[in-house]
PDB file of C-alpha atoms in Angstrom:
ATOM      1  CA  UNK A  24      -0.039   0.182  -0.056  1.00 76.00           C
ATOM      2  CA  UNK A  25       1.199   3.539  -1.032  1.00 86.00           C
ATOM      3  CA  UNK A  26       1.959   5.705   2.443  1.00 91.00           C
ATOM      4  CA  UNK A  27       3.891   8.575   4.260  1.00 94.00           C
ATOM      5  CA  UNK A  28       5.376   8.249   7.247  1.00 96.00           C
ATOM      6  CA  UNK A  29       5.875  11.582   9.892  1.00 97.00           C
ATOM      7  CA  UNK A  30       7.742   9.432  12.560  1.00 96.00           C
ATOM      8  CA  UNK A  31       7.566  12.398  15.422  1.00 96.00           C
ATOM      9  CA  UNK A  32       4.188  13.761  16.339  1.00 96.00           C
ATOM     10  CA  UNK A  33       6.035  16.780  17.432  1.00 97.00           C
ATOM     11  CA  UNK A  34       9.023  18.351  17.071  1.00 98.00           C
ATOM     12  CA  UNK A  35      10.912  21.579  19.855  1.00 98.00           C
ATOM     13  CA  UNK A  36      13.468  23.399  19.182  1.00 98.00           C
ATOM     14  CA  UNK A  37      15.014  26.419  20.417  1.00 98.00           C
ATOM     15  CA  UNK A  38      14.516  29.732  18.481  1.00 98.00           C
ATOM     16  CA  UNK A  39      17.714  30.245  16.407  1.00 97.00           C
ATOM     17  CA  UNK A  40      18.677  26.723  16.198  1.00 98.00           C
ATOM     18  CA  UNK A  41      18.082  24.350  12.554  1.00 98.00           C
ATOM     19  CA  UNK A  42      14.940  22.970  12.629  1.00 97.00           C
ATOM     20  CA  UNK A  43      14.220  19.398  10.791  1.00 98.00           C
ATOM     21  CA  UNK A  44      11.005  17.518  10.448  1.00 98.00           C
ATOM     22  CA  UNK A  45      11.059  13.940   8.989  1.00 98.00           C
ATOM     23  CA  UNK A  46       9.242  12.162   6.075  1.00 98.00           C
ATOM     24  CA  UNK A  47       9.488   9.023   4.679  1.00 97.00           C
ATOM     25  CA  UNK A  48       7.313   7.910   1.940  1.00 95.00           C
ATOM     26  CA  UNK A  49       5.973   3.910   0.232  1.00 93.00           C
ATOM     27  CA  UNK A  50       5.041   5.229  -3.140  1.00 88.00           C
ATOM     28  CA  UNK A  51       5.934   3.207  -5.924  1.00 83.00           C
ATOM     29  CA  UNK A  52       7.319   4.944  -9.352  1.00 82.00           C
ATOM     30  CA  UNK A  53       8.749   8.372  -9.200  1.00 83.00           C
ATOM     31  CA  UNK A  54       6.383  10.652  -6.995  1.00 86.00           C
ATOM     32  CA  UNK A  55       6.048  14.396  -6.971  1.00 92.00           C
ATOM     33  CA  UNK A  56       6.535  15.241  -3.064  1.00 94.00           C
ATOM     34  CA  UNK A  57       5.052  18.279  -1.098  1.00 96.00           C
ATOM     35  CA  UNK A  58       5.482  19.989   1.974  1.00 98.00           C
ATOM     36  CA  UNK A  59       2.521  22.157   3.958  1.00 97.00           C
ATOM     37  CA  UNK A  60       2.108  24.109   6.672  1.00 97.00           C
ATOM     38  CA  UNK A  61      -1.141  24.595   9.072  1.00 97.00           C
ATOM     39  CA  UNK A  62      -2.063  27.689  11.609  1.00 95.00           C
ATOM     40  CA  UNK A  63      -4.931  26.587  14.077  1.00 90.00           C
ATOM     41  CA  UNK A  64      -8.088  26.638  12.131  1.00 87.00           C
ATOM     42  CA  UNK A  65      -6.799  27.483   8.735  1.00 92.00           C
ATOM     43  CA  UNK A  66      -6.547  25.520   5.903  1.00 93.00           C
ATOM     44  CA  UNK A  67      -3.150  24.044   4.865  1.00 96.00           C
ATOM     45  CA  UNK A  68      -0.305  26.492   2.892  1.00 96.00           C
ATOM     46  CA  UNK A  69       2.325  25.087   0.521  1.00 96.00           C
ATOM     47  CA  UNK A  70       5.492  25.450   1.237  1.00 97.00           C
ATOM     48  CA  UNK A  71       7.339  23.601  -1.543  1.00 96.00           C
ATOM     49  CA  UNK A  72       7.697  20.660  -4.078  1.00 94.00           C
ATOM     50  CA  UNK A  73      10.294  18.239  -5.589  1.00 93.00           C
ATOM     51  CA  UNK A  74       9.522  17.040  -9.006  1.00 88.00           C
ATOM     52  CA  UNK A  75      12.605  16.370 -10.703  1.00 84.00           C
ATOM     53  CA  UNK A  76      16.097  17.419 -10.621  1.00 84.00           C
ATOM     54  CA  UNK A  77      18.336  18.938  -7.700  1.00 87.00           C
ATOM     55  CA  UNK A  78      17.500  16.885  -4.581  1.00 91.00           C
ATOM     56  CA  UNK A  79      17.439  20.378  -2.079  1.00 95.00           C
ATOM     57  CA  UNK A  80      14.485  21.841  -2.893  1.00 95.00           C
ATOM     58  CA  UNK A  81      13.979  25.491  -1.617  1.00 95.00           C
ATOM     59  CA  UNK A  82      10.118  26.776  -0.889  1.00 94.00           C
ATOM     60  CA  UNK A  83       8.930  29.721   1.337  1.00 92.00           C
ATOM     61  CA  UNK A  84       9.490  31.352   4.281  1.00 93.00           C
ATOM     62  CA  UNK A  85      12.980  30.081   4.593  1.00 95.00           C
ATOM     63  CA  UNK A  86      12.468  26.514   4.250  1.00 97.00           C
ATOM     64  CA  UNK A  87      13.946  23.604   2.171  1.00 97.00           C
ATOM     65  CA  UNK A  88      14.076  20.041   1.759  1.00 97.00           C
ATOM     66  CA  UNK A  89      16.527  17.664   0.987  1.00 96.00           C
ATOM     67  CA  UNK A  90      14.977  14.667  -0.878  1.00 95.00           C
ATOM     68  CA  UNK A  91      17.009  11.251  -0.780  1.00 94.00           C
ATOM     69  CA  UNK A  92      15.725   8.537  -3.487  1.00 91.00           C
ATOM     70  CA  UNK A  93      17.467   5.720  -1.769  1.00 92.00           C
ATOM     71  CA  UNK A  94      16.158   6.325   1.428  1.00 94.00           C
ATOM     72  CA  UNK A  95      12.950   7.223   0.427  1.00 94.00           C
ATOM     73  CA  UNK A  96      12.706  10.692   2.270  1.00 96.00           C
ATOM     74  CA  UNK A  97      12.105  13.730   2.127  1.00 97.00           C
ATOM     75  CA  UNK A  98      13.060  15.799   5.108  1.00 98.00           C
ATOM     76  CA  UNK A  99      12.205  19.756   5.644  1.00 98.00           C
ATOM     77  CA  UNK A 100      14.781  21.734   7.409  1.00 98.00           C
ATOM     78  CA  UNK A 101      14.992  25.522   7.616  1.00 98.00           C
ATOM     79  CA  UNK A 102      18.833  26.778   9.117  1.00 97.00           C
ATOM     80  CA  UNK A 103      17.295  29.298  12.073  1.00 97.00           C
ATOM     81  CA  UNK A 104      13.813  28.374  13.166  1.00 97.00           C
ATOM     82  CA  UNK A 105      11.728  31.252  14.437  1.00 97.00           C
ATOM     83  CA  UNK A 106       9.041  31.321  16.956  1.00 97.00           C
ATOM     84  CA  UNK A 107       6.093  31.903  14.197  1.00 96.00           C
ATOM     85  CA  UNK A 108       6.987  29.142  12.683  1.00 97.00           C
ATOM     86  CA  UNK A 109       5.351  27.261  15.318  1.00 97.00           C
ATOM     87  CA  UNK A 110       2.276  24.836  13.443  1.00 97.00           C
ATOM     88  CA  UNK A 111       1.404  21.561  12.256  1.00 97.00           C
ATOM     89  CA  UNK A 112       3.468  20.362   9.120  1.00 98.00           C
ATOM     90  CA  UNK A 113       2.241  18.027   6.666  1.00 97.00           C
ATOM     91  CA  UNK A 114       4.063  16.131   3.675  1.00 97.00           C
ATOM     92  CA  UNK A 115       2.504  14.904   1.354  1.00 95.00           C
ATOM     93  CA  UNK A 116       3.206  12.227  -2.112  1.00 93.00           C
ATOM     94  CA  UNK A 117       1.382  12.401  -5.170  1.00 90.00           C
ATOM     95  CA  UNK A 118       1.623   9.036  -7.309  1.00 80.00           C
ATOM     96  CA  UNK A 119       1.160   9.204 -10.952  1.00 68.00           C
ATOM     97  CA  UNK A 120      -2.544  10.575 -10.620  1.00 71.00           C
ATOM     98  CA  UNK A 121      -3.915  13.723  -9.279  1.00 74.00           C
ATOM     99  CA  UNK A 122      -4.435  12.640  -5.417  1.00 86.00           C
ATOM    100  CA  UNK A 123      -2.375  13.481  -2.860  1.00 91.00           C
ATOM    101  CA  UNK A 124      -1.662  11.095   0.255  1.00 92.00           C
ATOM    102  CA  UNK A 125      -0.759  12.988   3.348  1.00 94.00           C
ATOM    103  CA  UNK A 126       1.289  11.843   6.570  1.00 95.00           C
ATOM    104  CA  UNK A 127      -0.267  12.233   9.726  1.00 95.00           C
ATOM    105  CA  UNK A 128       1.487  15.424  10.483  1.00 96.00           C
ATOM    106  CA  UNK A 129       4.291  16.756  12.489  1.00 97.00           C
ATOM    107  CA  UNK A 130       3.805  19.674  15.246  1.00 97.00           C
ATOM    108  CA  UNK A 131       6.506  21.894  15.224  1.00 98.00           C
ATOM    109  CA  UNK A 132       7.174  24.176  18.396  1.00 98.00           C
ATOM    110  CA  UNK A 133      10.000  26.654  18.356  1.00 98.00           C
ATOM    111  CA  UNK A 134      10.543  28.257  21.662  1.00 97.00           C
ATOM    112  CA  UNK A 135      11.688  31.415  22.611  1.00 95.00           C
TER     113      UNK A 135
ATOM    114  CA  UNK B   1      -7.703  38.328  -4.500  1.00 61.00           C
ATOM    115  CA  UNK B   2      -7.721  34.562  -6.132  1.00 69.00           C
ATOM    116  CA  UNK B   3      -8.837  31.744  -3.838  1.00 94.00           C
ATOM    117  CA  UNK B   4     -11.059  29.526  -2.144  1.00 97.00           C
ATOM    118  CA  UNK B   5     -13.759  30.456   0.057  1.00 96.00           C
ATOM    119  CA  UNK B   6     -15.583  27.833   2.375  1.00 97.00           C
ATOM    120  CA  UNK B   7     -18.646  28.365   4.096  1.00 95.00           C
ATOM    121  CA  UNK B   8     -19.642  28.802   7.036  1.00 95.00           C
ATOM    122  CA  UNK B   9     -16.665  28.599   9.415  1.00 95.00           C
ATOM    123  CA  UNK B  10     -18.425  26.406  12.092  1.00 95.00           C
ATOM    124  CA  UNK B  11     -21.341  24.236  11.501  1.00 94.00           C
ATOM    125  CA  UNK B  12     -23.967  21.742  14.070  1.00 91.00           C
ATOM    126  CA  UNK B  13     -25.667  19.047  12.741  1.00 87.00           C
ATOM    127  CA  UNK B  14     -28.269  17.237  14.398  1.00 88.00           C
ATOM    128  CA  UNK B  15     -29.474  13.722  14.643  1.00 83.00           C
ATOM    129  CA  UNK B  16     -30.483  12.429  11.549  1.00 85.00           C
ATOM    130  CA  UNK B  17     -29.948  15.393   9.326  1.00 90.00           C
ATOM    131  CA  UNK B  18     -28.212  16.182   6.365  1.00 93.00           C
ATOM    132  CA  UNK B  19     -26.129  19.385   5.966  1.00 94.00           C
ATOM    133  CA  UNK B  20     -24.542  21.045   3.344  1.00 96.00           C
ATOM    134  CA  UNK B  21     -20.795  22.179   2.893  1.00 97.00           C
ATOM    135  CA  UNK B  22     -19.966  24.994   0.767  1.00 98.00           C
ATOM    136  CA  UNK B  23     -16.695  25.465  -1.359  1.00 98.00           C
ATOM    137  CA  UNK B  24     -16.009  28.121  -4.056  1.00 98.00           C
ATOM    138  CA  UNK B  25     -12.937  28.937  -6.275  1.00 97.00           C
ATOM    139  CA  UNK B  26     -12.030  31.861  -8.077  1.00 96.00           C
ATOM    140  CA  UNK B  27      -8.630  30.236  -9.331  1.00 95.00           C
ATOM    141  CA  UNK B  28     -10.228  28.681 -12.728  1.00 95.00           C
ATOM    142  CA  UNK B  29      -8.807  25.382 -11.745  1.00 95.00           C
ATOM    143  CA  UNK B  30     -10.296  22.594 -12.987  1.00 95.00           C
ATOM    144  CA  UNK B  31      -9.537  19.672 -10.183  1.00 95.00           C
ATOM    145  CA  UNK B  32     -11.426  20.051  -6.487  1.00 96.00           C
ATOM    146  CA  UNK B  33     -11.219  18.248  -3.721  1.00 97.00           C
ATOM    147  CA  UNK B  34     -12.591  17.815  -0.003  1.00 98.00           C
ATOM    148  CA  UNK B  35     -10.819  16.307   2.955  1.00 98.00           C
ATOM    149  CA  UNK B  36     -11.699  15.643   6.186  1.00 97.00           C
ATOM    150  CA  UNK B  37      -8.863  16.007   9.163  1.00 96.00           C
ATOM    151  CA  UNK B  38      -9.231  14.064  12.668  1.00 93.00           C
ATOM    152  CA  UNK B  39      -6.419  15.029  14.883  1.00 85.00           C
ATOM    153  CA  UNK B  40      -3.349  12.335  14.797  1.00 80.00           C
ATOM    154  CA  UNK B  41      -5.027  11.314  11.424  1.00 82.00           C
ATOM    155  CA  UNK B  42      -3.948  13.652   8.452  1.00 87.00           C
ATOM    156  CA  UNK B  43      -6.251  14.423   5.882  1.00 94.00           C
ATOM    157  CA  UNK B  44      -8.162  11.842   4.226  1.00 95.00           C
ATOM    158  CA  UNK B  45      -9.762  12.524   0.591  1.00 95.00           C
ATOM    159  CA  UNK B  46     -13.381  12.081   0.724  1.00 97.00           C
ATOM    160  CA  UNK B  47     -14.246  13.412  -3.088  1.00 97.00           C
ATOM    161  CA  UNK B  48     -12.518  14.349  -6.061  1.00 96.00           C
ATOM    162  CA  UNK B  49     -13.210  16.562  -9.548  1.00 96.00           C
ATOM    163  CA  UNK B  50     -11.528  17.006 -12.434  1.00 94.00           C
ATOM    164  CA  UNK B  51     -13.799  18.487 -14.191  1.00 95.00           C
ATOM    165  CA  UNK B  52     -17.387  19.608 -14.370  1.00 96.00           C
ATOM    166  CA  UNK B  53     -20.497  17.019 -13.616  1.00 96.00           C
ATOM    167  CA  UNK B  54     -17.924  14.322 -13.161  1.00 96.00           C
ATOM    168  CA  UNK B  55     -16.526  13.286  -9.634  1.00 97.00           C
ATOM    169  CA  UNK B  56     -14.979  10.636  -7.962  1.00 96.00           C
ATOM    170  CA  UNK B  57     -15.106   8.725  -4.523  1.00 96.00           C
ATOM    171  CA  UNK B  58     -12.108   9.048  -2.725  1.00 94.00           C
ATOM    172  CA  UNK B  59     -10.724   6.813   0.689  1.00 92.00           C
ATOM    173  CA  UNK B  60     -13.601   7.935   2.624  1.00 95.00           C
ATOM    174  CA  UNK B  61     -17.059   8.429   0.960  1.00 97.00           C
ATOM    175  CA  UNK B  62     -19.839   6.538   2.516  1.00 96.00           C
ATOM    176  CA  UNK B  63     -21.908   9.049   4.443  1.00 95.00           C
ATOM    177  CA  UNK B  64     -21.348  12.256   1.866  1.00 97.00           C
ATOM    178  CA  UNK B  65     -21.930  13.254  -1.535  1.00 97.00           C
ATOM    179  CA  UNK B  66     -20.938  16.240  -3.905  1.00 98.00           C
ATOM    180  CA  UNK B  67     -21.861  17.534  -6.608  1.00 97.00           C
ATOM    181  CA  UNK B  68     -20.142  19.524  -9.580  1.00 98.00           C
ATOM    182  CA  UNK B  69     -22.706  21.655 -11.846  1.00 97.00           C
ATOM    183  CA  UNK B  70     -20.168  24.646 -12.010  1.00 97.00           C
ATOM    184  CA  UNK B  71     -15.950  25.246 -12.255  1.00 97.00           C
ATOM    185  CA  UNK B  72     -16.001  27.411  -9.259  1.00 97.00           C
ATOM    186  CA  UNK B  73     -18.108  25.069  -6.842  1.00 98.00           C
ATOM    187  CA  UNK B  74     -18.123  22.049  -5.406  1.00 98.00           C
ATOM    188  CA  UNK B  75     -20.175  21.601  -2.341  1.00 98.00           C
ATOM    189  CA  UNK B  76     -20.120  19.016  -0.112  1.00 98.00           C
ATOM    190  CA  UNK B  77     -23.414  17.094   1.672  1.00 97.00           C
ATOM    191  CA  UNK B  78     -22.703  15.225   5.285  1.00 95.00           C
ATOM    192  CA  UNK B  79     -25.529  12.941   4.979  1.00 93.00           C
ATOM    193  CA  UNK B  80     -27.339  11.271   8.359  1.00 88.00           C
ATOM    194  CA  UNK B  81     -25.665   8.061   6.929  1.00 87.00           C
ATOM    195  CA  UNK B  82     -22.163   9.565   8.530  1.00 87.00           C
ATOM    196  CA  UNK B  83     -22.358   8.218  12.099  1.00 85.00           C
ATOM    197  CA  UNK B  84     -19.183  10.182  13.125  1.00 90.00           C
ATOM    198  CA  UNK B  85     -19.545  13.282  11.230  1.00 91.00           C
ATOM    199  CA  UNK B  86     -17.657  15.521  13.721  1.00 93.00           C
ATOM    200  CA  UNK B  87     -14.541  16.750  12.159  1.00 95.00           C
ATOM    201  CA  UNK B  88     -12.459  19.381  10.269  1.00 96.00           C
ATOM    202  CA  UNK B  89     -13.535  19.683   6.664  1.00 97.00           C
ATOM    203  CA  UNK B  90     -10.976  21.207   3.805  1.00 97.00           C
ATOM    204  CA  UNK B  91     -11.840  22.109   0.506  1.00 98.00           C
ATOM    205  CA  UNK B  92      -8.796  22.181  -2.345  1.00 97.00           C
ATOM    206  CA  UNK B  93      -8.325  23.028  -5.576  1.00 96.00           C
ATOM    207  CA  UNK B  94      -5.899  22.749  -8.158  1.00 94.00           C
ATOM    208  CA  UNK B  95      -4.649  22.678 -11.978  1.00 92.00           C
ATOM    209  CA  UNK B  96      -4.758  19.202 -13.267  1.00 89.00           C
ATOM    210  CA  UNK B  97      -2.008  17.415 -13.390  1.00 81.00           C
ATOM    211  CA  UNK B  98      -0.167  15.753 -10.427  1.00 73.00           C
ATOM    212  CA  UNK B  99       3.143  17.906 -10.104  1.00 84.00           C
ATOM    213  CA  UNK B 100       0.587  21.114  -9.129  1.00 85.00           C
ATOM    214  CA  UNK B 101       0.364  21.972  -5.755  1.00 91.00           C
ATOM    215  CA  UNK B 102      -3.259  22.244  -4.157  1.00 94.00           C
ATOM    216  CA  UNK B 103      -4.811  25.420  -2.749  1.00 95.00           C
ATOM    217  CA  UNK B 104      -6.953  25.127   0.507  1.00 96.00           C
ATOM    218  CA  UNK B 105      -9.450  27.315   2.036  1.00 97.00           C
ATOM    219  CA  UNK B 106      -9.710  27.742   5.862  1.00 96.00           C
ATOM    220  CA  UNK B 107     -11.956  25.086   6.889  1.00 96.00           C
ATOM    221  CA  UNK B 108     -15.318  24.453   7.791  1.00 97.00           C
ATOM    222  CA  UNK B 109     -16.199  22.674  11.316  1.00 95.00           C
ATOM    223  CA  UNK B 110     -18.781  20.033  11.800  1.00 94.00           C
ATOM    224  CA  UNK B 111     -19.925  19.251  15.413  1.00 92.00           C
ATOM    225  CA  UNK B 112     -22.828  17.287  16.182  1.00 86.00           C
ATOM    226  CA  UNK B 113     -25.779  18.892  18.701  1.00 81.00           C
TER     227      UNK B 113
END
């Protein structure tokens, strides 16, 4: 079965430190990969996507993600976390259809 | 500004009642989607549509119905057959094509009275 795993329910990091939110996937073929962010009582906002090419993808608000085909991972990173980055983050995978498969989400908490 | 509008923001349903959630977009997108979000379960696809007058069931379609009579609109009806309707419902739209990001509305929170 096709699936996306976000192994950490919550990630805690101090402001100014680097952050990583992990995502692994199990999908046949060469899927497209996405990260979204959700603030309380709001919809999801698109951060970045990997289609093909460079394994390091840069996105909105200083976020980037590293694609690793051999490990089937697509971890979200940011060099210096802000308190305002505190939110719920979703990894999603699109197989060769128009449907997205979402992970269960990781809550990022950035402490001042 | 272009975007997706969901209404109402909060909705309450009585036992045995059908309720309809509205979703309108002015992004000129062909594809539209309905998701259900429950704590700790991520987003699950209810229905999606890639063209007017056509739609497909997602992973959890039982107890829900949709229509797509206009490109801009994709209403979702939660029927009385849905025994556990309390959730946060999200509508999204996109350009057709699996490498296109989906754009989301701000959701409707449905609760049972």
